Short mmCIF file of C-alpha atoms in Angstrom, two decimals:
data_model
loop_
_atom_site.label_atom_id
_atom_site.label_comp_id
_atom_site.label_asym_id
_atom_site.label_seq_id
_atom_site.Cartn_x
_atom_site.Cartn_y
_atom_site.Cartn_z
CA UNK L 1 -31.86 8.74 45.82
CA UNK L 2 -32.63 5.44 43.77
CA UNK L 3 -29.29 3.87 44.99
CA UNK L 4 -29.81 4.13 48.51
CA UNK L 5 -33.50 2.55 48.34
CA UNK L 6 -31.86 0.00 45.67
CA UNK L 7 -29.06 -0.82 48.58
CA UNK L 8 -31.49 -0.82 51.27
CA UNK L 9 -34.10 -3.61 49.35
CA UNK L 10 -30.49 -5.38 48.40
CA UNK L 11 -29.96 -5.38 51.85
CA UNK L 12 -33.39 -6.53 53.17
CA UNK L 13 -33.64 -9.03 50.59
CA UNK L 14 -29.53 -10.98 51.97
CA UNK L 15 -31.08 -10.49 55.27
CA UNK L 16 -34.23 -12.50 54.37
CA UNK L 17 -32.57 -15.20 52.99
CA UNK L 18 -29.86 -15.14 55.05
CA UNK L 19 -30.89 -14.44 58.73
CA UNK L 20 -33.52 -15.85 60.61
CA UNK L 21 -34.33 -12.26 62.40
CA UNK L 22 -35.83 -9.38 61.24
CA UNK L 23 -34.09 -6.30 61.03
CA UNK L 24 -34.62 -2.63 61.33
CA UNK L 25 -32.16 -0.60 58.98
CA UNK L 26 -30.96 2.94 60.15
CA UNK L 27 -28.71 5.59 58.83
CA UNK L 28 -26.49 6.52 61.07
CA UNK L 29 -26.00 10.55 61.50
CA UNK L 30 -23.17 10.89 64.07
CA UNK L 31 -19.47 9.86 64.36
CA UNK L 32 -19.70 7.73 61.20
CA UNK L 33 -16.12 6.85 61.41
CA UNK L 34 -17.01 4.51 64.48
CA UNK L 35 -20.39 3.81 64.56
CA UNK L 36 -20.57 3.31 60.34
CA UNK L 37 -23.03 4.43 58.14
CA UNK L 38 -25.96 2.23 57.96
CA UNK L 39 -27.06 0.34 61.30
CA UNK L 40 -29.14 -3.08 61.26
CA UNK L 41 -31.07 -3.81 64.85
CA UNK L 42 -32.55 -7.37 65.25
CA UNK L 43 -36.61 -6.42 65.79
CA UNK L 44 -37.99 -8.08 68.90
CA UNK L 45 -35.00 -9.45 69.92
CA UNK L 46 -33.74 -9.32 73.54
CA UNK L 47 -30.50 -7.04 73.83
CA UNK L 48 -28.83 -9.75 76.16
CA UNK L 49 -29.90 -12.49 73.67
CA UNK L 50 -27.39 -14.70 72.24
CA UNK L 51 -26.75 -13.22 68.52
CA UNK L 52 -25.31 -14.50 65.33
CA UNK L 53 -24.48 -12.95 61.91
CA UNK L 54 -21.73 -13.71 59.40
CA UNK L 55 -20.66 -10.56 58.03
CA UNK L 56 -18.08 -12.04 55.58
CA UNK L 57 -20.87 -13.56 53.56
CA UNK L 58 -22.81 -9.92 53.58
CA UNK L 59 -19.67 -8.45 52.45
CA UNK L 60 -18.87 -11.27 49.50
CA UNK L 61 -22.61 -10.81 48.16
CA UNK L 62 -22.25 -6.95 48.58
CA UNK L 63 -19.88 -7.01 45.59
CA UNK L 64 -22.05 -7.40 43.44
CA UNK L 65 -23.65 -4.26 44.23
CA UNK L 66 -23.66 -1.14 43.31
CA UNK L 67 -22.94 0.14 46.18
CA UNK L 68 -20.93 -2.13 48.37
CA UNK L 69 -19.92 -2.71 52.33
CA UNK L 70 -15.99 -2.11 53.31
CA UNK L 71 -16.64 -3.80 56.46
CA UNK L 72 -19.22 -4.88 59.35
CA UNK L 73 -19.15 -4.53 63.08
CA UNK L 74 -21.58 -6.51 65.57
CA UNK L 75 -21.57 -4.69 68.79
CA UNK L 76 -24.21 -4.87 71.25
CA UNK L 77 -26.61 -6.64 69.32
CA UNK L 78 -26.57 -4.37 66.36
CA UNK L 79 -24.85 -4.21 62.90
CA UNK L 80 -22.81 -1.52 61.84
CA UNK L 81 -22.15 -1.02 58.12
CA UNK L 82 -19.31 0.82 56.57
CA UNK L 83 -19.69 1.80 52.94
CA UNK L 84 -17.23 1.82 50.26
CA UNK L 85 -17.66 5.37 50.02
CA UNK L 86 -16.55 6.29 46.19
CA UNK L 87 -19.71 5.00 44.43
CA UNK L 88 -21.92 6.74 47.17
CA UNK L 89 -20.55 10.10 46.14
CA UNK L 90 -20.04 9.20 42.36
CA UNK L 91 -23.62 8.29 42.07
CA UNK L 92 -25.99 10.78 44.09
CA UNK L 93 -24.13 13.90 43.31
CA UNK L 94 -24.20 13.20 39.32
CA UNK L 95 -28.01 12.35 40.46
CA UNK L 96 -28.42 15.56 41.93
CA UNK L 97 -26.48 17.88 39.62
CA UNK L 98 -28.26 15.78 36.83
CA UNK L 99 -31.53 16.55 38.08
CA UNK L 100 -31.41 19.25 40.86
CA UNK L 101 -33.82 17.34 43.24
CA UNK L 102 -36.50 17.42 40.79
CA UNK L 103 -40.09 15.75 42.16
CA UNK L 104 -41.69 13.33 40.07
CA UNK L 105 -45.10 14.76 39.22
CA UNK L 106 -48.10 12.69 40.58
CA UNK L 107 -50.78 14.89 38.42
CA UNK L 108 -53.31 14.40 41.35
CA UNK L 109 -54.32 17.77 42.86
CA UNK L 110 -54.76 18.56 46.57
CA UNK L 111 -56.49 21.42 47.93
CA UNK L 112 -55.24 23.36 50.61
CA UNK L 113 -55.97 26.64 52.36
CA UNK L 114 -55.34 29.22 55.28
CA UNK L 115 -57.65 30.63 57.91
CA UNK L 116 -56.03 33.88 57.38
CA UNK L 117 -54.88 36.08 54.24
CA UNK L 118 -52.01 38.59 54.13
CA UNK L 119 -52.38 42.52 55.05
CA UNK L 120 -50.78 45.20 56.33
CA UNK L 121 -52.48 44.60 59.91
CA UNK L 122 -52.55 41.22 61.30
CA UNK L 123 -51.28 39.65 63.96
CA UNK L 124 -48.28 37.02 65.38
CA UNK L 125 -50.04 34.06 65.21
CA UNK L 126 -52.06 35.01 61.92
CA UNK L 127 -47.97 35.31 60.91
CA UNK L 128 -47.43 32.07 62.23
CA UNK L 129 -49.89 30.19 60.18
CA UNK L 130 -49.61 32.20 57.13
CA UNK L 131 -45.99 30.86 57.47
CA UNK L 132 -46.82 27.39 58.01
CA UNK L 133 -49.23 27.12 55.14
CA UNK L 134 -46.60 28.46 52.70
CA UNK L 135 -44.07 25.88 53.50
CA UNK L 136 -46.68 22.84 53.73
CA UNK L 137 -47.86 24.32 50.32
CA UNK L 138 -43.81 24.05 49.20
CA UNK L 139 -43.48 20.83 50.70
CA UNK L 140 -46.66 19.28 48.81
CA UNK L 141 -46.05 20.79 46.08
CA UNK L 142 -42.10 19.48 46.11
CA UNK L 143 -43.78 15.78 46.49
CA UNK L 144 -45.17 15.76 43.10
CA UNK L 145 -48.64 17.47 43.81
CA UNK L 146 -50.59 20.24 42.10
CA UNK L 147 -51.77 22.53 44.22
CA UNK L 148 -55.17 24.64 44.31
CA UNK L 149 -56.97 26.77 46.61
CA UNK L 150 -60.41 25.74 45.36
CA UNK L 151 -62.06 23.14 47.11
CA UNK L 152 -65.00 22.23 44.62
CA UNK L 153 -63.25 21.39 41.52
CA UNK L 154 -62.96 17.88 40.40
CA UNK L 155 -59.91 15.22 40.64
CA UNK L 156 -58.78 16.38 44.03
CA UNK L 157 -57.64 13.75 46.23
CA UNK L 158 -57.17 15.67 49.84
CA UNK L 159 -58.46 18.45 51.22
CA UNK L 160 -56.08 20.45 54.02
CA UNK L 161 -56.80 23.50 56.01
CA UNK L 162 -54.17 25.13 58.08
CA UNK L 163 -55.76 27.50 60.86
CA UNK L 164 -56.16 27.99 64.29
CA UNK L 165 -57.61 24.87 66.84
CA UNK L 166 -61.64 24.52 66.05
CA UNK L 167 -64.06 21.93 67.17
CA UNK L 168 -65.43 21.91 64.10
CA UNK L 169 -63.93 19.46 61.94
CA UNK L 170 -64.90 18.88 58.67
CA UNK L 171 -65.59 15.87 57.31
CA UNK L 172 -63.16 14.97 54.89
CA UNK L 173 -60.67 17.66 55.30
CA UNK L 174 -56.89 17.23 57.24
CA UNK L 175 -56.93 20.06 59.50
CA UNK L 176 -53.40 21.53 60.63
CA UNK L 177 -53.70 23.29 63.33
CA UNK L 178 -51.14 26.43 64.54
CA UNK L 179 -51.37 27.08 68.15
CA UNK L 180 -51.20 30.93 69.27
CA UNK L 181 -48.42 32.94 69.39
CA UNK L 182 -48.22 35.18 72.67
CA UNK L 183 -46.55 39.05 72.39
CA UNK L 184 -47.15 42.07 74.30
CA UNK L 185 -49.76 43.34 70.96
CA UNK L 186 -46.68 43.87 68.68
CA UNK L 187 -47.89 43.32 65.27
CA UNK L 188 -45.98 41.20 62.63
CA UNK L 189 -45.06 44.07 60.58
CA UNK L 190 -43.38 45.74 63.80
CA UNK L 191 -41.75 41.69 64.72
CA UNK L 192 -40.50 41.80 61.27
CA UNK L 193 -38.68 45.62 61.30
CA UNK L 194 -37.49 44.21 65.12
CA UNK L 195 -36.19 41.45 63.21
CA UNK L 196 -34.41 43.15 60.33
CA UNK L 197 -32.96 45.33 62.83
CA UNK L 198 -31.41 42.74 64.35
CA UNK L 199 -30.23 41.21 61.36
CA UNK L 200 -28.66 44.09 60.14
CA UNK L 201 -26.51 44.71 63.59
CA UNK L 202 -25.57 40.77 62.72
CA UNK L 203 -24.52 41.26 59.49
CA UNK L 204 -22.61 44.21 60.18
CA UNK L 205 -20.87 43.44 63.49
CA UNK L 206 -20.37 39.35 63.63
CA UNK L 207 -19.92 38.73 59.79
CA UNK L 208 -17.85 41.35 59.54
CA UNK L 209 -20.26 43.01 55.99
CA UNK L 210 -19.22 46.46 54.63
CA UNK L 211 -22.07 48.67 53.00
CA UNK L 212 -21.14 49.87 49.48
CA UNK L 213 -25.02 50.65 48.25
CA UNK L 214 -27.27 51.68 51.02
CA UNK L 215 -29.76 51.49 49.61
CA UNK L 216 -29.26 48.20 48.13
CA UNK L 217 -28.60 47.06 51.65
CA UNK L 218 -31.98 48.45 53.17
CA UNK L 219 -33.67 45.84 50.87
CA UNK L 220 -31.29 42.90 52.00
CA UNK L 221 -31.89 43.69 55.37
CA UNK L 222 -35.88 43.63 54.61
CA UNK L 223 -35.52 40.67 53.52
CA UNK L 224 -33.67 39.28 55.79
CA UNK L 225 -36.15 40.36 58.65
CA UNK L 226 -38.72 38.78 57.00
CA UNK L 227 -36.75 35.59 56.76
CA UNK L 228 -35.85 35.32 60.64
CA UNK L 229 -39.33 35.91 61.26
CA UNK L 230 -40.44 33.01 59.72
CA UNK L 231 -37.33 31.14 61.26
CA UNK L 232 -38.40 32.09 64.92
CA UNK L 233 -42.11 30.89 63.81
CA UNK L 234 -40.85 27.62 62.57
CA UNK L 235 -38.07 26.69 65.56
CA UNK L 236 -41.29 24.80 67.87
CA UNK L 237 -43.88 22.61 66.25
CA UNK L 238 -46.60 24.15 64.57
CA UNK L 239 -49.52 22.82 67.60
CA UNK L 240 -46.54 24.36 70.37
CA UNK L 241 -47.63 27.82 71.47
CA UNK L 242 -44.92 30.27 71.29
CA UNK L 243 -44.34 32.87 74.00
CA UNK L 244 -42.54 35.62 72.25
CA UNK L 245 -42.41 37.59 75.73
CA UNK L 246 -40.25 34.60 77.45
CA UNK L 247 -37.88 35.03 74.38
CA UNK L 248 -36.95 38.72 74.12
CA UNK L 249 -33.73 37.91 73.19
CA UNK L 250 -33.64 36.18 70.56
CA UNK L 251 -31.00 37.14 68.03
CA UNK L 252 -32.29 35.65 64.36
CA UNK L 253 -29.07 33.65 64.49
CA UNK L 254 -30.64 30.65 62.85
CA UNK L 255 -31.75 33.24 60.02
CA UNK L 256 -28.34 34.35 59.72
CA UNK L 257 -26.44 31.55 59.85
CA UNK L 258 -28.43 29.88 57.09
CA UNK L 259 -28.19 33.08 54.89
CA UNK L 260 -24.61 33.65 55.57
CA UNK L 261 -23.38 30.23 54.65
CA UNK L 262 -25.40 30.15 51.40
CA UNK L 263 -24.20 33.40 50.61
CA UNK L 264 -20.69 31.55 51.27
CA UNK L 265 -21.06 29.09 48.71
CA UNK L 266 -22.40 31.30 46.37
CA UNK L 267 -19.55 33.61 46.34
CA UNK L 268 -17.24 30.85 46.37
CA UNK L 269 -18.71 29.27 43.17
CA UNK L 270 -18.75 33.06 41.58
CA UNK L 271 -15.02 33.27 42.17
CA UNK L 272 -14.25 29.65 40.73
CA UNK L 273 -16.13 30.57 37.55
CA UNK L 274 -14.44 34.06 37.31
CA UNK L 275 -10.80 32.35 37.60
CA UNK L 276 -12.05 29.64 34.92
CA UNK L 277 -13.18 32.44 32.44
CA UNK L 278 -9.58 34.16 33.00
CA UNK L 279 -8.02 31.02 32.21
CA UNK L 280 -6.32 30.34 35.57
CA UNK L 281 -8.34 27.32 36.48
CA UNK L 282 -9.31 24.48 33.39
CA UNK L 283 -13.15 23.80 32.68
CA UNK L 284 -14.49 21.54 35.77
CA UNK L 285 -14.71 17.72 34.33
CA UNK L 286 -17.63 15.79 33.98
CA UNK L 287 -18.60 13.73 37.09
CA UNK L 288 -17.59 10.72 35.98
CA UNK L 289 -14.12 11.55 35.87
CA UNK L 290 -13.84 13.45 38.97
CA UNK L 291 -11.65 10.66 41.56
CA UNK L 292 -13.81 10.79 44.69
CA UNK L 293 -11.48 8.73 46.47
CA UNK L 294 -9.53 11.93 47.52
CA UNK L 295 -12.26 13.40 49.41
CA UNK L 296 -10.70 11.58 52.63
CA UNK L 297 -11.56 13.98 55.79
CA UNK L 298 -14.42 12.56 57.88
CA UNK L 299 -15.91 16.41 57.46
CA UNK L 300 -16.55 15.87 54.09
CA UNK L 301 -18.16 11.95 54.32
CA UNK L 302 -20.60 13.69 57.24
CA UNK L 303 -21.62 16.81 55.47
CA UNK L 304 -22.64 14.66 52.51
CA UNK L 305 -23.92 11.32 54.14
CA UNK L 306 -26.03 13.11 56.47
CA UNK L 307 -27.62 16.03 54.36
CA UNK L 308 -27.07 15.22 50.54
CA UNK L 309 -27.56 11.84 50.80
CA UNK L 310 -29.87 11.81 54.12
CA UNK L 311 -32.25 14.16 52.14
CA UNK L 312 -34.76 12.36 50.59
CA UNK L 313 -35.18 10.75 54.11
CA UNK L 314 -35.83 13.98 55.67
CA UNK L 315 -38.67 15.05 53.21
CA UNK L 316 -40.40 11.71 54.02
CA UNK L 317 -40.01 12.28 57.65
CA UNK L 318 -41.28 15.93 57.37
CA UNK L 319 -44.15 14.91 54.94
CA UNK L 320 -45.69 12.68 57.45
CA UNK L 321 -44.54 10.06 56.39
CA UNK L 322 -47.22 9.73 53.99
CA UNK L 323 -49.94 11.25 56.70
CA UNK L 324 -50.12 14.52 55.64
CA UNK L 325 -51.90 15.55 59.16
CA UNK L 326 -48.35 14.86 60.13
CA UNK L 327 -46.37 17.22 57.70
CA UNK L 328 -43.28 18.91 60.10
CA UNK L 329 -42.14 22.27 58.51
CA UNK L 330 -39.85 22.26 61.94
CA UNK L 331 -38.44 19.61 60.87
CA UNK L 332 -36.93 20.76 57.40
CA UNK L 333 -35.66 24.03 59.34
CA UNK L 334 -34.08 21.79 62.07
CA UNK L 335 -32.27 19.53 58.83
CA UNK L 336 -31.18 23.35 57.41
CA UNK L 337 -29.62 24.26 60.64
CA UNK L 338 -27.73 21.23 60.71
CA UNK L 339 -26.35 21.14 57.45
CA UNK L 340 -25.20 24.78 57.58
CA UNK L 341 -23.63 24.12 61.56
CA UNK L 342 -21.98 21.39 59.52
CA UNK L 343 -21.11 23.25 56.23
CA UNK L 344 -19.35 25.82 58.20
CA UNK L 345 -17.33 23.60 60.30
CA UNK L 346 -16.24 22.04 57.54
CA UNK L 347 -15.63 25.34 55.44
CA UNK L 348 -13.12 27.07 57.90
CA UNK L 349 -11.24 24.26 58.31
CA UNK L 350 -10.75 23.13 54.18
CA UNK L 351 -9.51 25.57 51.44
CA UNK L 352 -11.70 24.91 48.80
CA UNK L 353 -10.05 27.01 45.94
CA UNK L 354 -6.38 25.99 45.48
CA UNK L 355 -3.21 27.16 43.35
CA UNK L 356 -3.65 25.83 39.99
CA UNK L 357 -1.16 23.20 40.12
CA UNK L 358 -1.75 20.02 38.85
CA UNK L 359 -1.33 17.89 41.72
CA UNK L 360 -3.59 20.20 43.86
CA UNK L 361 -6.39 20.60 40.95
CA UNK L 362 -8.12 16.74 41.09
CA UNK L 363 -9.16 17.29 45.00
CA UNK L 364 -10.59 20.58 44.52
CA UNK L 365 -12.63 19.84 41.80
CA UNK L 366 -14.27 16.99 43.72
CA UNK L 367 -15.00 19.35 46.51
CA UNK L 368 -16.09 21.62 44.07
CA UNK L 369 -18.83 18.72 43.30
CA UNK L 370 -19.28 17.79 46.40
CA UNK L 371 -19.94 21.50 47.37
CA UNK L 372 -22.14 22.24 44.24
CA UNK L 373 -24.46 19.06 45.68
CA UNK L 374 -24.57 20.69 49.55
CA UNK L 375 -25.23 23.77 47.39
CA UNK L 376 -28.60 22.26 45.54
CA UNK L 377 -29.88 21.15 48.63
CA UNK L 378 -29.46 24.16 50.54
CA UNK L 379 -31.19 26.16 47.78
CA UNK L 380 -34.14 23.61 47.92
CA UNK L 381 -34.38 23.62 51.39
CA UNK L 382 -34.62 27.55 51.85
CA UNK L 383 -37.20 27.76 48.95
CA UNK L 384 -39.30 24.97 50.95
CA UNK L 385 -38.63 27.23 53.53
CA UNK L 386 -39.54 30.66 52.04
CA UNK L 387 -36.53 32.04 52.94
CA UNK L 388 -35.30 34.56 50.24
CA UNK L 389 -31.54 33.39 49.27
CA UNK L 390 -28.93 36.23 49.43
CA UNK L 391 -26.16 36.23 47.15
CA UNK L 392 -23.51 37.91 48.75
CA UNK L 393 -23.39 38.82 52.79
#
């Protein structure tokens, strides 16, 4: 999101000229209401140390931002900003409904490959990093880079191999290493059927689903046994050994939940454009005329601070950081989790689609946007995943 890293250099830049510490700038991901949204910690400076800032001057040059500061808080050493909220949603959802998330192409290639290839026979842990590959493959591949599976062509700038621990190393090439996964000799086809099983009683008993085409259904449920697989392969870090026989009962919840809720929004925006073709609600304005200022409840400022807005931070965190020896896929499921755990709290609570009146139309139709955003994100994060999105539940 260019506005954020414009705010933070704006930031950096008052603090420069205007401090005479250094500061460390973190945003905040938990009770936002009291602890604000961006944090600035002093660097190498004593927590009992005797501390001055003036945050009336931050806030007085913050006008003349894009984004600008409602108010600051010391406490304990430490800044805590609180945004003027508006222009945060204004500007990164028409970014991401403008764009969808879109990388911006590097044309550099990198070369990556698996130890194992997919067949009807093979075990957990070949599962495991047939899994992982896939999803570092998304993940490069969402930072801009072309991807290839032949290592002797020319222009490529890093070679990665995801497999099993070796001590051969080659020279040159990021190895990504998948410890073991321990069973009792169940095969991944057999996990996967276990899985879908288990999905299915899920689907059926705690969502509350109704089976009109059974046959139809048989596929979803494929699907999603496939799709907590991978889940229950990507909940511990790719070098952690997994002991399936110390977890027999595991329920693919994660799986679930995550389909379930994006089934949720899909539905949800299915119904809004049915009732706008009828005529019973107007076309949805443009962004720029949607008045963000009555999305008020905390719910909504979390949900979208943390995993609309917090995105971009996550993928850099979960790419390494740069080092792709460090890529995470655990670490874009554990973001997924959170956002749905969020998305849910927030969806029982809030009726989305109101009466067509006209005093209650302007607030749906920014939680419609606000929604649509979660939405984009959600879809990108279960394709980086490999999770196969279900429409309806």
């Amino acid at each position: 999101m260019d506005i954020l890293n414009e705010l933070a250099e704006k930031l950096q830049s008052y603090l420069r000229n205007h401090s005479k510490y250094q500061f460390s700038l973190k945003y905040q991901n938990k009770h936002l209401s009291k602890t604000g949204d961006i944090m600035l910690k002093p660097i190498d400076q004593e927590v009992n140390a005797e501390f001055s800032f003036e945050p009336n001057s931050l806030i007085t040059e913050g006008r003349k931002w894009n984004i600008t500061i409602n108010e600051c808080k010391i406490n304990n050493g430490s800044v805590s900003l609180f945004l003027n909220r508006v222009p945060v949603y204004r500007n990164i959802i028409g970014q991401i409904i403008e764009n969808k998330l879109a990388p911006a192409w590097k044309h550099e290639q990198i070369c990556i490959t698996c130890d194992v290839e997919e067949s009807d026979h093979f075990s957990m842990t070949n599962f495991r990093m047939l899994s992982v590959y896939n999803i570092v493959r998304n993940i490069i591949k969402f930072n801009g880079y072309d991807i290839t599976n032949n290592p002797n062509i020319d222009g490529i700038v890093e070679k990665i191999i995801v497999g099993k621990s070796s001590s051969l190393k080659a020279v040159g090439v990021t190895h990504i290493t998948c410890a073991p996964v321990i069973t009792n000799g169940i095969s991944a086809n057999d996990y996967i059927r276990k899985r879908a099983n288990d999905m299915q009683l899920i689907a059926q008993h705690k969502y509350g689903i109704r089976v009109k085409d059974q046959q139809r259904f048989q596929v979803t449920v494929a699907s999603l046994g496939r799709s907590a697989a991978i889940v229950d392969m990507l909940e511990s870090k790719a070098n952690s050994q997994i002991d399936l026989k110390k977890e027999k009962n595991k329920s693919s919840k994660g799986a679930a939940f995550i389909l379930y809720n994006y089934a949720r929004l899909s539905v949800l925006f299915k119904t809004f454009d049915q009732k706008q073709h009828t005529n019973y609600y107007p076309p949805l304005p443009a962004v720029v005329d949607i008045d963000f200022s009555l999305l008020t409840e905390e719910d909504e400022w979390q949900l979208f601070w943390v995993y609309v807005a917090g995105f971009p931070a996550m993928m850099q965190h979960a790419s390494g950081n740069g080092q792709l020896v460090k890529i995470a896929p655990h670490i874009v499921l554990s973001f997924a989790s959170g956002l749905v755990i969020s998305l849910s709290k927030y969806y029982r609570r809030i009726r989305i689609l109101t009466e067509n009146r006209n005093h209650l139309l302007p607030v749906m139709f920014a939680r419609i946007y606000l929604l649509k955003s979660v939405y984009i994100v959600l879809s990108t994060l279960m394709a980086l995943l490999d999770l196969e999105p279900i429409a309806e539940m």
